[in-house]
Amino acid sequence: MTAALTDAAARVVPCLNPATLSGLPLPQFLALAAGAGFPTVEVSIQQAQACGAGPLRELLAELGVSVAAASGILPAGPVLPAPLLVDPDAYDACLIGLDERLKVMAALGCTVATTVLNPRSRLETAKARGLARQRITYLATAAAAYGVRLAVEAVSIRTGLPPELDGTHPVAGTLPQLAELLDDTGTDSAGLLVDSFHWAAAGADPVHLTALGGRITHVQIADIPNGRTADELTDDHRLFPGDGALAWPSFADALTGAGYAGPVSVELFNPDLRALPAGEIARRSHHAATHCFTLAEAAR
């Protein structure tokens, strides 16, 4: 194993995203994650609120698991998050209860709130980017008051986007574009969420990561299938890290070069993999998160 891979493997912390075990009640998800060996998880803040911060904090302590990040700072229903560029009425509705959601994050020791920026919008590009900057600044400032940092994700897949993320005008579909937009906000309370699948869909350029320096706030991981072009990739193609064609040595080296040390969260939407028994999914996810950064696993 190269020094870079050794360093990356030592610096990252295995984490599990609840989308990988979609449809489970939060306590069951946490139990499966802990049973598979995960020390950290992501949660839907709406699910966490439904459980109650006090009982959930006790369960986390009992299981020996911490919450690395929470989605849903802008909620869409009881589980799913809303993207940043929802229409004005929906955005105003999403802001209702914001302080309560942030209080629960803080009570759970969660220091990262994740959100997704629409790669395309019905709004013209300049207007969409201006609105994104405004909303990022507002949410980041609100989160910072509770010791929570906003992590914004760039979506780089071009095919199969859900309607709420799609449109006719480009906004920011790569990490460099998102980094430029965040720089223009002037806030220090927002960073970038790096997703290995979207990084690969955008061309798998290590410079896209190393140029971010210390601005990477959270990392999600999934592999890409062999034989698919970037234009063909959809979230349904996500594989367990190490089971596909992603250049894990380059990804690991670039994360190390960017100075990232923290959670790497397995996030899968592949319906075939989600159909596996939940315990098997959790175990395979943990194996993937702890082995994909080694050359032997990365070359599979």
PDB file of C-alpha atoms in Angstrom:
ATOM      1  CA  MET A   1       0.000   0.000   0.000  1.00  0.00           C
ATOM      2  CA  THR A   2       1.308   3.463  -0.835  1.00  0.00           C
ATOM      3  CA  ALA A   3       1.984   6.013   1.884  1.00  0.00           C
ATOM      4  CA  ALA A   4      -0.898   8.125   0.619  1.00  0.00           C
ATOM      5  CA  LEU A   5      -3.337   5.234   0.848  1.00  0.00           C
ATOM      6  CA  THR A   6      -2.070   4.278   4.282  1.00  0.00           C
ATOM      7  CA  ASP A   7      -2.508   7.866   5.433  1.00  0.00           C
ATOM      8  CA  ALA A   8      -5.981   8.128   3.928  1.00  0.00           C
ATOM      9  CA  ALA A   9      -7.117   4.848   5.484  1.00  0.00           C
ATOM     10  CA  ALA A  10      -5.879   5.995   8.881  1.00  0.00           C
ATOM     11  CA  ARG A  11      -7.480   9.433   8.657  1.00  0.00           C
ATOM     12  CA  VAL A  12     -11.011   8.535   7.581  1.00  0.00           C
ATOM     13  CA  VAL A  13     -13.802   7.231   9.797  1.00  0.00           C
ATOM     14  CA  PRO A  14     -16.370   4.718   8.485  1.00  0.00           C
ATOM     15  CA  CYS A  15     -19.891   6.129   8.378  1.00  0.00           C
ATOM     16  CA  LEU A  16     -23.260   4.893   7.086  1.00  0.00           C
ATOM     17  CA  ASN A  17     -25.936   6.931   5.316  1.00  0.00           C
ATOM     18  CA  PRO A  18     -29.550   5.898   6.019  1.00  0.00           C
ATOM     19  CA  ALA A  19     -30.372   5.938   2.284  1.00  0.00           C
ATOM     20  CA  THR A  20     -28.281   2.780   2.004  1.00  0.00           C
ATOM     21  CA  LEU A  21     -30.801   1.015   4.250  1.00  0.00           C
ATOM     22  CA  SER A  22     -33.820   2.874   2.974  1.00  0.00           C
ATOM     23  CA  GLY A  23     -37.162   2.584   4.744  1.00  0.00           C
ATOM     24  CA  LEU A  24     -35.948   1.431   8.136  1.00  0.00           C
ATOM     25  CA  PRO A  25     -37.007   3.090  11.390  1.00  0.00           C
ATOM     26  CA  LEU A  26     -34.133   5.089  12.831  1.00  0.00           C
ATOM     27  CA  PRO A  27     -33.544   2.852  15.905  1.00  0.00           C
ATOM     28  CA  GLN A  28     -33.301  -0.218  13.674  1.00  0.00           C
ATOM     29  CA  PHE A  29     -30.916   1.560  11.306  1.00  0.00           C
ATOM     30  CA  LEU A  30     -28.703   2.594  14.223  1.00  0.00           C
ATOM     31  CA  ALA A  31     -28.661  -0.930  15.648  1.00  0.00           C
ATOM     32  CA  LEU A  32     -27.656  -2.416  12.301  1.00  0.00           C
ATOM     33  CA  ALA A  33     -24.959   0.204  11.782  1.00  0.00           C
ATOM     34  CA  ALA A  34     -23.520  -0.398  15.233  1.00  0.00           C
ATOM     35  CA  GLY A  35     -23.727  -4.175  14.788  1.00  0.00           C
ATOM     36  CA  ALA A  36     -21.730  -3.924  11.567  1.00  0.00           C
ATOM     37  CA  GLY A  37     -19.024  -1.918  13.322  1.00  0.00           C
ATOM     38  CA  PHE A  38     -19.770   1.637  12.217  1.00  0.00           C
ATOM     39  CA  PRO A  39     -18.672   4.228  14.799  1.00  0.00           C
ATOM     40  CA  THR A  40     -20.539   7.056  13.031  1.00  0.00           C
ATOM     41  CA  VAL A  41     -23.737   7.506  11.031  1.00  0.00           C
ATOM     42  CA  GLU A  42     -25.702  10.087   9.130  1.00  0.00           C
ATOM     43  CA  VAL A  43     -29.334  10.616  10.084  1.00  0.00           C
ATOM     44  CA  SER A  44     -32.428  12.326   8.792  1.00  0.00           C
ATOM     45  CA  ILE A  45     -33.068  15.101  11.283  1.00  0.00           C
ATOM     46  CA  GLN A  46     -36.821  14.622  10.798  1.00  0.00           C
ATOM     47  CA  GLN A  47     -36.499  11.004  11.960  1.00  0.00           C
ATOM     48  CA  ALA A  48     -34.326  12.117  14.863  1.00  0.00           C
ATOM     49  CA  GLN A  49     -36.930  14.643  15.945  1.00  0.00           C
ATOM     50  CA  ALA A  50     -39.634  11.988  15.798  1.00  0.00           C
ATOM     51  CA  CYS A  51     -37.594   9.773  18.120  1.00  0.00           C
ATOM     52  CA  GLY A  52     -36.858  12.628  20.532  1.00  0.00           C
ATOM     53  CA  ALA A  53     -33.402  14.014  21.248  1.00  0.00           C
ATOM     54  CA  GLY A  54     -33.209  12.609  24.789  1.00  0.00           C
ATOM     55  CA  PRO A  55     -34.126   8.970  24.028  1.00  0.00           C
ATOM     56  CA  LEU A  56     -32.060   9.039  20.859  1.00  0.00           C
ATOM     57  CA  ARG A  57     -29.001  10.378  22.672  1.00  0.00           C
ATOM     58  CA  GLU A  58     -29.319   7.525  25.184  1.00  0.00           C
ATOM     59  CA  LEU A  59     -29.625   4.966  22.384  1.00  0.00           C
ATOM     60  CA  LEU A  60     -26.569   6.356  20.611  1.00  0.00           C
ATOM     61  CA  ALA A  61     -24.561   6.151  23.820  1.00  0.00           C
ATOM     62  CA  GLU A  62     -25.729   2.581  24.415  1.00  0.00           C
ATOM     63  CA  LEU A  63     -24.743   1.559  20.874  1.00  0.00           C
ATOM     64  CA  GLY A  64     -21.447   3.482  20.895  1.00  0.00           C
ATOM     65  CA  VAL A  65     -22.350   5.408  17.746  1.00  0.00           C
ATOM     66  CA  SER A  66     -22.107   9.135  17.052  1.00  0.00           C
ATOM     67  CA  VAL A  67     -23.942  11.287  14.498  1.00  0.00           C
ATOM     68  CA  ALA A  68     -21.488  12.663  11.969  1.00  0.00           C
ATOM     69  CA  ALA A  69     -23.990  14.572   9.837  1.00  0.00           C
ATOM     70  CA  ALA A  70     -27.712  15.185   9.477  1.00  0.00           C
ATOM     71  CA  SER A  71     -29.763  15.825   6.376  1.00  0.00           C
ATOM     72  CA  GLY A  72     -33.016  17.760   6.309  1.00  0.00           C
ATOM     73  CA  ILE A  73     -31.967  21.242   7.377  1.00  0.00           C
ATOM     74  CA  LEU A  74     -34.490  21.957   4.609  1.00  0.00           C
ATOM     75  CA  PRO A  75     -37.004  19.105   5.013  1.00  0.00           C
ATOM     76  CA  ALA A  76     -39.246  17.507   2.413  1.00  0.00           C
ATOM     77  CA  GLY A  77     -41.686  15.349   4.319  1.00  0.00           C
ATOM     78  CA  PRO A  78     -40.940  13.069   7.280  1.00  0.00           C
ATOM     79  CA  VAL A  79     -37.569  11.743   6.012  1.00  0.00           C
ATOM     80  CA  LEU A  80     -36.300  13.297   2.787  1.00  0.00           C
ATOM     81  CA  PRO A  81     -34.378  16.589   2.461  1.00  0.00           C
ATOM     82  CA  ALA A  82     -35.313  19.378   0.081  1.00  0.00           C
ATOM     83  CA  PRO A  83     -32.704  20.909  -2.268  1.00  0.00           C
ATOM     84  CA  LEU A  84     -31.605  24.493  -1.914  1.00  0.00           C
ATOM     85  CA  LEU A  85     -33.454  25.850  -4.944  1.00  0.00           C
ATOM     86  CA  VAL A  86     -37.005  24.855  -4.100  1.00  0.00           C
ATOM     87  CA  ASP A  87     -39.622  27.418  -5.105  1.00  0.00           C
ATOM     88  CA  PRO A  88     -40.107  30.406  -2.747  1.00  0.00           C
ATOM     89  CA  ASP A  89     -43.268  29.136  -1.055  1.00  0.00           C
ATOM     90  CA  ALA A  90     -41.748  25.717  -0.412  1.00  0.00           C
ATOM     91  CA  TYR A  91     -38.549  27.348   0.872  1.00  0.00           C
ATOM     92  CA  ASP A  92     -40.485  29.492   3.330  1.00  0.00           C
ATOM     93  CA  ALA A  93     -42.300  26.381   4.522  1.00  0.00           C
ATOM     94  CA  CYS A  94     -38.963  24.585   4.897  1.00  0.00           C
ATOM     95  CA  LEU A  95     -37.697  27.322   7.204  1.00  0.00           C
ATOM     96  CA  ILE A  96     -40.503  26.683   9.698  1.00  0.00           C
ATOM     97  CA  GLY A  97     -38.961  24.799  12.606  1.00  0.00           C
ATOM     98  CA  LEU A  98     -35.357  25.464  11.505  1.00  0.00           C
ATOM     99  CA  ASP A  99     -34.217  26.382  15.008  1.00  0.00           C
ATOM    100  CA  GLU A 100     -35.819  23.228  16.437  1.00  0.00           C
ATOM    101  CA  ARG A 101     -34.009  21.055  13.899  1.00  0.00           C
ATOM    102  CA  LEU A 102     -30.696  22.717  14.665  1.00  0.00           C
ATOM    103  CA  LYS A 103     -31.272  22.326  18.406  1.00  0.00           C
ATOM    104  CA  VAL A 104     -31.750  18.586  17.935  1.00  0.00           C
ATOM    105  CA  MET A 105     -28.564  18.379  15.857  1.00  0.00           C
ATOM    106  CA  ALA A 106     -26.654  20.158  18.596  1.00  0.00           C
ATOM    107  CA  ALA A 107     -28.213  17.963  21.300  1.00  0.00           C
ATOM    108  CA  LEU A 108     -27.036  14.866  19.421  1.00  0.00           C
ATOM    109  CA  GLY A 109     -23.500  16.209  19.067  1.00  0.00           C
ATOM    110  CA  CYS A 110     -23.936  16.503  15.298  1.00  0.00           C
ATOM    111  CA  THR A 111     -21.713  19.251  13.867  1.00  0.00           C
ATOM    112  CA  VAL A 112     -22.576  18.967  10.149  1.00  0.00           C
ATOM    113  CA  ALA A 113     -25.833  19.700   8.328  1.00  0.00           C
ATOM    114  CA  THR A 114     -25.869  18.475   4.729  1.00  0.00           C
ATOM    115  CA  THR A 115     -27.754  20.046   1.852  1.00  0.00           C
ATOM    116  CA  VAL A 116     -27.851  19.604  -1.925  1.00  0.00           C
ATOM    117  CA  LEU A 117     -27.505  22.310  -4.547  1.00  0.00           C
ATOM    118  CA  ASN A 118     -29.537  21.816  -7.718  1.00  0.00           C
ATOM    119  CA  PRO A 119     -27.124  21.280 -10.638  1.00  0.00           C
ATOM    120  CA  ARG A 120     -29.719  22.770 -12.995  1.00  0.00           C
ATOM    121  CA  SER A 121     -32.686  25.064 -12.458  1.00  0.00           C
ATOM    122  CA  ARG A 122     -35.689  26.552 -14.199  1.00  0.00           C
ATOM    123  CA  LEU A 123     -34.258  29.921 -13.183  1.00  0.00           C
ATOM    124  CA  GLU A 124     -31.653  31.566 -15.381  1.00  0.00           C
ATOM    125  CA  THR A 125     -28.119  30.790 -14.245  1.00  0.00           C
ATOM    126  CA  ALA A 126     -27.225  34.155 -12.732  1.00  0.00           C
ATOM    127  CA  LYS A 127     -30.486  34.370 -10.804  1.00  0.00           C
ATOM    128  CA  ALA A 128     -30.228  30.758  -9.606  1.00  0.00           C
ATOM    129  CA  ARG A 129     -26.669  31.229  -8.379  1.00  0.00           C
ATOM    130  CA  GLY A 130     -27.578  34.459  -6.630  1.00  0.00           C
ATOM    131  CA  LEU A 131     -30.476  32.767  -4.874  1.00  0.00           C
ATOM    132  CA  ALA A 132     -28.252  29.819  -3.917  1.00  0.00           C
ATOM    133  CA  ARG A 133     -25.653  32.168  -2.404  1.00  0.00           C
ATOM    134  CA  GLN A 134     -28.357  33.952  -0.428  1.00  0.00           C
ATOM    135  CA  ARG A 135     -29.857  30.750   0.955  1.00  0.00           C
ATOM    136  CA  ILE A 136     -26.488  29.161   1.739  1.00  0.00           C
ATOM    137  CA  THR A 137     -25.449  32.250   3.670  1.00  0.00           C
ATOM    138  CA  TYR A 138     -28.689  32.291   5.657  1.00  0.00           C
ATOM    139  CA  LEU A 139     -28.636  28.589   6.507  1.00  0.00           C
ATOM    140  CA  ALA A 140     -24.926  28.567   7.334  1.00  0.00           C
ATOM    141  CA  THR A 141     -25.307  31.531   9.665  1.00  0.00           C
ATOM    142  CA  ALA A 142     -28.300  29.950  11.399  1.00  0.00           C
ATOM    143  CA  ALA A 143     -26.478  26.631  11.779  1.00  0.00           C
ATOM    144  CA  ALA A 144     -23.303  28.236  13.107  1.00  0.00           C
ATOM    145  CA  ALA A 145     -25.237  29.621  16.074  1.00  0.00           C
ATOM    146  CA  TYR A 146     -25.706  25.989  17.184  1.00  0.00           C
ATOM    147  CA  GLY A 147     -22.163  24.850  16.456  1.00  0.00           C
ATOM    148  CA  VAL A 148     -23.242  23.186  13.200  1.00  0.00           C
ATOM    149  CA  ARG A 149     -21.473  23.665   9.864  1.00  0.00           C
ATOM    150  CA  LEU A 150     -23.321  23.552   6.556  1.00  0.00           C
ATOM    151  CA  ALA A 151     -21.973  21.042   3.994  1.00  0.00           C
ATOM    152  CA  VAL A 152     -23.192  21.695   0.441  1.00  0.00           C
ATOM    153  CA  GLU A 153     -23.149  18.933  -2.175  1.00  0.00           C
ATOM    154  CA  ALA A 154     -22.605  19.381  -5.898  1.00  0.00           C
ATOM    155  CA  VAL A 155     -24.561  16.903  -8.034  1.00  0.00           C
ATOM    156  CA  SER A 156     -22.556  15.935 -11.134  1.00  0.00           C
ATOM    157  CA  ILE A 157     -24.615  13.163 -12.717  1.00  0.00           C
ATOM    158  CA  ARG A 158     -26.310  14.302 -15.912  1.00  0.00           C
ATOM    159  CA  THR A 159     -28.970  11.621 -16.326  1.00  0.00           C
ATOM    160  CA  GLY A 160     -31.911  10.523 -14.227  1.00  0.00           C
ATOM    161  CA  LEU A 161     -32.122  13.606 -12.046  1.00  0.00           C
ATOM    162  CA  PRO A 162     -35.352  13.904 -10.059  1.00  0.00           C
ATOM    163  CA  PRO A 163     -37.549  16.824 -11.185  1.00  0.00           C
ATOM    164  CA  GLU A 164     -36.801  18.861  -8.051  1.00  0.00           C
ATOM    165  CA  LEU A 165     -33.100  18.939  -9.004  1.00  0.00           C
ATOM    166  CA  ASP A 166     -33.469  19.473 -12.731  1.00  0.00           C
ATOM    167  CA  GLY A 167     -34.045  22.410 -15.039  1.00  0.00           C
ATOM    168  CA  THR A 168     -32.940  24.006 -18.282  1.00  0.00           C
ATOM    169  CA  HIS A 169     -30.207  26.279 -16.911  1.00  0.00           C
ATOM    170  CA  PRO A 170     -26.902  25.170 -15.304  1.00  0.00           C
ATOM    171  CA  VAL A 171     -26.180  26.237 -11.728  1.00  0.00           C
ATOM    172  CA  ALA A 172     -23.155  24.450 -10.261  1.00  0.00           C
ATOM    173  CA  GLY A 173     -22.616  20.792 -11.119  1.00  0.00           C
ATOM    174  CA  THR A 174     -18.948  20.326 -10.223  1.00  0.00           C
ATOM    175  CA  LEU A 175     -16.851  20.862  -7.125  1.00  0.00           C
ATOM    176  CA  PRO A 176     -14.888  23.797  -8.628  1.00  0.00           C
ATOM    177  CA  GLN A 177     -18.128  25.535  -9.607  1.00  0.00           C
ATOM    178  CA  LEU A 178     -19.595  24.996  -6.157  1.00  0.00           C
ATOM    179  CA  ALA A 179     -16.384  26.131  -4.453  1.00  0.00           C
ATOM    180  CA  GLU A 180     -16.477  29.360  -6.469  1.00  0.00           C
ATOM    181  CA  LEU A 181     -20.106  29.918  -5.497  1.00  0.00           C
ATOM    182  CA  LEU A 182     -19.324  29.323  -1.808  1.00  0.00           C
ATOM    183  CA  ASP A 183     -16.382  31.724  -2.003  1.00  0.00           C
ATOM    184  CA  ASP A 184     -18.760  34.372  -3.313  1.00  0.00           C
ATOM    185  CA  THR A 185     -21.026  33.989  -0.265  1.00  0.00           C
ATOM    186  CA  GLY A 186     -18.305  35.359   1.999  1.00  0.00           C
ATOM    187  CA  THR A 187     -19.326  33.026   4.822  1.00  0.00           C
ATOM    188  CA  ASP A 188     -16.864  30.814   6.677  1.00  0.00           C
ATOM    189  CA  SER A 189     -19.663  28.645   8.051  1.00  0.00           C
ATOM    190  CA  ALA A 190     -20.268  26.566   4.913  1.00  0.00           C
ATOM    191  CA  GLY A 191     -18.062  23.919   3.349  1.00  0.00           C
ATOM    192  CA  LEU A 192     -18.307  21.305   0.641  1.00  0.00           C
ATOM    193  CA  LEU A 193     -19.749  17.826   0.744  1.00  0.00           C
ATOM    194  CA  VAL A 194     -17.638  15.627  -1.520  1.00  0.00           C
ATOM    195  CA  ASP A 195     -19.324  12.565  -3.012  1.00  0.00           C
ATOM    196  CA  SER A 196     -17.005  10.090  -4.760  1.00  0.00           C
ATOM    197  CA  PHE A 197     -19.731   9.062  -7.230  1.00  0.00           C
ATOM    198  CA  HIS A 198     -20.362  12.651  -8.331  1.00  0.00           C
ATOM    199  CA  TRP A 199     -16.609  13.310  -8.389  1.00  0.00           C
ATOM    200  CA  ALA A 200     -16.241  10.404 -10.823  1.00  0.00           C
ATOM    201  CA  ALA A 201     -19.212  11.586 -12.899  1.00  0.00           C
ATOM    202  CA  ALA A 202     -17.510  14.985 -13.235  1.00  0.00           C
ATOM    203  CA  GLY A 203     -14.311  13.397 -14.568  1.00  0.00           C
ATOM    204  CA  ALA A 204     -12.511  12.112 -11.449  1.00  0.00           C
ATOM    205  CA  ASP A 205      -9.981  14.950 -11.511  1.00  0.00           C
ATOM    206  CA  PRO A 206      -7.857  14.860  -8.310  1.00  0.00           C
ATOM    207  CA  VAL A 207      -7.304  18.618  -8.592  1.00  0.00           C
ATOM    208  CA  HIS A 208     -11.034  19.119  -7.997  1.00  0.00           C
ATOM    209  CA  LEU A 209     -10.359  17.786  -4.484  1.00  0.00           C
ATOM    210  CA  THR A 210      -6.874  19.041  -3.665  1.00  0.00           C
ATOM    211  CA  ALA A 211      -7.832  22.579  -4.676  1.00  0.00           C
ATOM    212  CA  LEU A 212     -10.473  22.612  -1.939  1.00  0.00           C
ATOM    213  CA  GLY A 213      -7.859  22.665   0.810  1.00  0.00           C
ATOM    214  CA  GLY A 214      -9.529  22.582   4.212  1.00  0.00           C
ATOM    215  CA  ARG A 215     -13.013  23.329   2.870  1.00  0.00           C
ATOM    216  CA  ILE A 216     -14.167  19.677   2.670  1.00  0.00           C
ATOM    217  CA  THR A 217     -16.707  19.332   5.460  1.00  0.00           C
ATOM    218  CA  HIS A 218     -18.122  15.851   4.797  1.00  0.00           C
ATOM    219  CA  VAL A 219     -17.503  12.941   2.405  1.00  0.00           C
ATOM    220  CA  GLN A 220     -19.883  10.336   0.982  1.00  0.00           C
ATOM    221  CA  ILE A 221     -18.653   7.331  -0.990  1.00  0.00           C
ATOM    222  CA  ALA A 222     -19.958   4.903  -3.597  1.00  0.00           C
ATOM    223  CA  ASP A 223     -18.378   3.185  -6.586  1.00  0.00           C
ATOM    224  CA  ILE A 224     -19.152   3.467 -10.293  1.00  0.00           C
ATOM    225  CA  PRO A 225     -19.830   0.476 -12.559  1.00  0.00           C
ATOM    226  CA  ASN A 226     -17.411  -0.692 -15.219  1.00  0.00           C
ATOM    227  CA  GLY A 227     -18.352   0.081 -18.795  1.00  0.00           C
ATOM    228  CA  ARG A 228     -20.451   3.171 -18.132  1.00  0.00           C
ATOM    229  CA  THR A 229     -19.611   6.625 -19.425  1.00  0.00           C
ATOM    230  CA  ALA A 230     -20.023   9.665 -17.198  1.00  0.00           C
ATOM    231  CA  ASP A 231     -23.054  10.726 -19.249  1.00  0.00           C
ATOM    232  CA  GLU A 232     -24.771   7.393 -18.501  1.00  0.00           C
ATOM    233  CA  LEU A 233     -24.300   7.340 -14.733  1.00  0.00           C
ATOM    234  CA  THR A 234     -27.351   7.617 -12.501  1.00  0.00           C
ATOM    235  CA  ASP A 235     -27.678   7.195  -8.748  1.00  0.00           C
ATOM    236  CA  ASP A 236     -29.176   3.740  -9.369  1.00  0.00           C
ATOM    237  CA  HIS A 237     -25.718   2.630 -10.557  1.00  0.00           C
ATOM    238  CA  ARG A 238     -24.029   3.227  -7.199  1.00  0.00           C
ATOM    239  CA  LEU A 239     -22.006   0.226  -5.994  1.00  0.00           C
ATOM    240  CA  PHE A 240     -20.317  -0.654  -2.727  1.00  0.00           C
ATOM    241  CA  PRO A 241     -16.984   1.208  -2.612  1.00  0.00           C
ATOM    242  CA  GLY A 242     -14.279  -1.023  -4.067  1.00  0.00           C
ATOM    243  CA  ASP A 243     -16.649  -3.075  -6.232  1.00  0.00           C
ATOM    244  CA  GLY A 244     -16.436  -0.971  -9.373  1.00  0.00           C
ATOM    245  CA  ALA A 245     -14.209   1.178 -11.552  1.00  0.00           C
ATOM    246  CA  LEU A 246     -13.612   4.280  -9.409  1.00  0.00           C
ATOM    247  CA  ALA A 247      -9.961   5.271  -9.034  1.00  0.00           C
ATOM    248  CA  TRP A 248      -9.757   4.840  -5.253  1.00  0.00           C
ATOM    249  CA  PRO A 249      -5.980   5.437  -5.015  1.00  0.00           C
ATOM    250  CA  SER A 250      -6.423   8.810  -6.755  1.00  0.00           C
ATOM    251  CA  PHE A 251      -9.424   9.665  -4.593  1.00  0.00           C
ATOM    252  CA  ALA A 252      -7.574   8.711  -1.398  1.00  0.00           C
ATOM    253  CA  ASP A 253      -4.455  10.615  -2.407  1.00  0.00           C
ATOM    254  CA  ALA A 254      -6.505  13.712  -3.249  1.00  0.00           C
ATOM    255  CA  LEU A 255      -8.424  13.604   0.054  1.00  0.00           C
ATOM    256  CA  THR A 256      -5.100  13.400   1.881  1.00  0.00           C
ATOM    257  CA  GLY A 257      -3.753  16.264  -0.200  1.00  0.00           C
ATOM    258  CA  ALA A 258      -6.801  18.336   0.713  1.00  0.00           C
ATOM    259  CA  GLY A 259      -6.166  17.648   4.394  1.00  0.00           C
ATOM    260  CA  TYR A 260      -9.431  15.802   4.979  1.00  0.00           C
ATOM    261  CA  ALA A 261      -9.721  13.623   8.065  1.00  0.00           C
ATOM    262  CA  GLY A 262     -13.205  12.567   9.059  1.00  0.00           C
ATOM    263  CA  PRO A 263     -16.249  10.476   8.156  1.00  0.00           C
ATOM    264  CA  VAL A 264     -16.578   8.717   4.808  1.00  0.00           C
ATOM    265  CA  SER A 265     -20.220   7.737   4.546  1.00  0.00           C
ATOM    266  CA  VAL A 266     -21.434   4.883   2.339  1.00  0.00           C
ATOM    267  CA  GLU A 267     -24.438   6.157   0.368  1.00  0.00           C
ATOM    268  CA  LEU A 268     -26.212   3.797  -2.035  1.00  0.00           C
ATOM    269  CA  PHE A 269     -29.420   4.172  -4.037  1.00  0.00           C
ATOM    270  CA  ASN A 270     -28.963   1.045  -6.159  1.00  0.00           C
ATOM    271  CA  PRO A 271     -32.289  -0.834  -6.003  1.00  0.00           C
ATOM    272  CA  ASP A 272     -30.645  -4.240  -6.486  1.00  0.00           C
ATOM    273  CA  LEU A 273     -28.290  -3.687  -3.562  1.00  0.00           C
ATOM    274  CA  ARG A 274     -31.045  -2.212  -1.406  1.00  0.00           C
ATOM    275  CA  ALA A 275     -32.998  -5.442  -1.958  1.00  0.00           C
ATOM    276  CA  LEU A 276     -30.359  -7.425  -0.046  1.00  0.00           C
ATOM    277  CA  PRO A 277     -31.030  -8.307   3.607  1.00  0.00           C
ATOM    278  CA  ALA A 278     -30.466  -5.217   5.754  1.00  0.00           C
ATOM    279  CA  GLY A 279     -27.819  -6.881   7.894  1.00  0.00           C
ATOM    280  CA  GLU A 280     -25.866  -7.918   4.816  1.00  0.00           C
ATOM    281  CA  ILE A 281     -26.031  -4.389   3.412  1.00  0.00           C
ATOM    282  CA  ALA A 282     -24.678  -2.968   6.671  1.00  0.00           C
ATOM    283  CA  ARG A 283     -21.861  -5.533   6.871  1.00  0.00           C
ATOM    284  CA  ARG A 284     -20.844  -5.099   3.243  1.00  0.00           C
ATOM    285  CA  SER A 285     -20.961  -1.309   3.625  1.00  0.00           C
ATOM    286  CA  HIS A 286     -18.622  -1.451   6.614  1.00  0.00           C
ATOM    287  CA  HIS A 287     -16.217  -3.749   4.783  1.00  0.00           C
ATOM    288  CA  ALA A 288     -16.270  -1.386   1.806  1.00  0.00           C
ATOM    289  CA  ALA A 289     -15.682   1.733   3.899  1.00  0.00           C
ATOM    290  CA  THR A 290     -12.731   0.153   5.703  1.00  0.00           C
ATOM    291  CA  HIS A 291     -11.084  -1.531   2.696  1.00  0.00           C
ATOM    292  CA  CYS A 292     -11.709   0.559  -0.425  1.00  0.00           C
ATOM    293  CA  PHE A 293      -8.683   2.745   0.259  1.00  0.00           C
ATOM    294  CA  THR A 294      -6.240  -0.164  -0.003  1.00  0.00           C
ATOM    295  CA  LEU A 295      -4.747  -0.997  -3.374  1.00  0.00           C
ATOM    296  CA  ALA A 296      -5.903  -4.606  -3.205  1.00  0.00           C
ATOM    297  CA  GLU A 297      -9.518  -3.628  -2.722  1.00  0.00           C
ATOM    298  CA  ALA A 298      -9.406  -0.666  -5.060  1.00  0.00           C
ATOM    299  CA  ALA A 299      -8.207  -2.904  -7.897  1.00  0.00           C
ATOM    300  CA  ARG A 300     -11.124  -5.369  -7.654  1.00  0.00           C
TER     301      ARG A 300
END
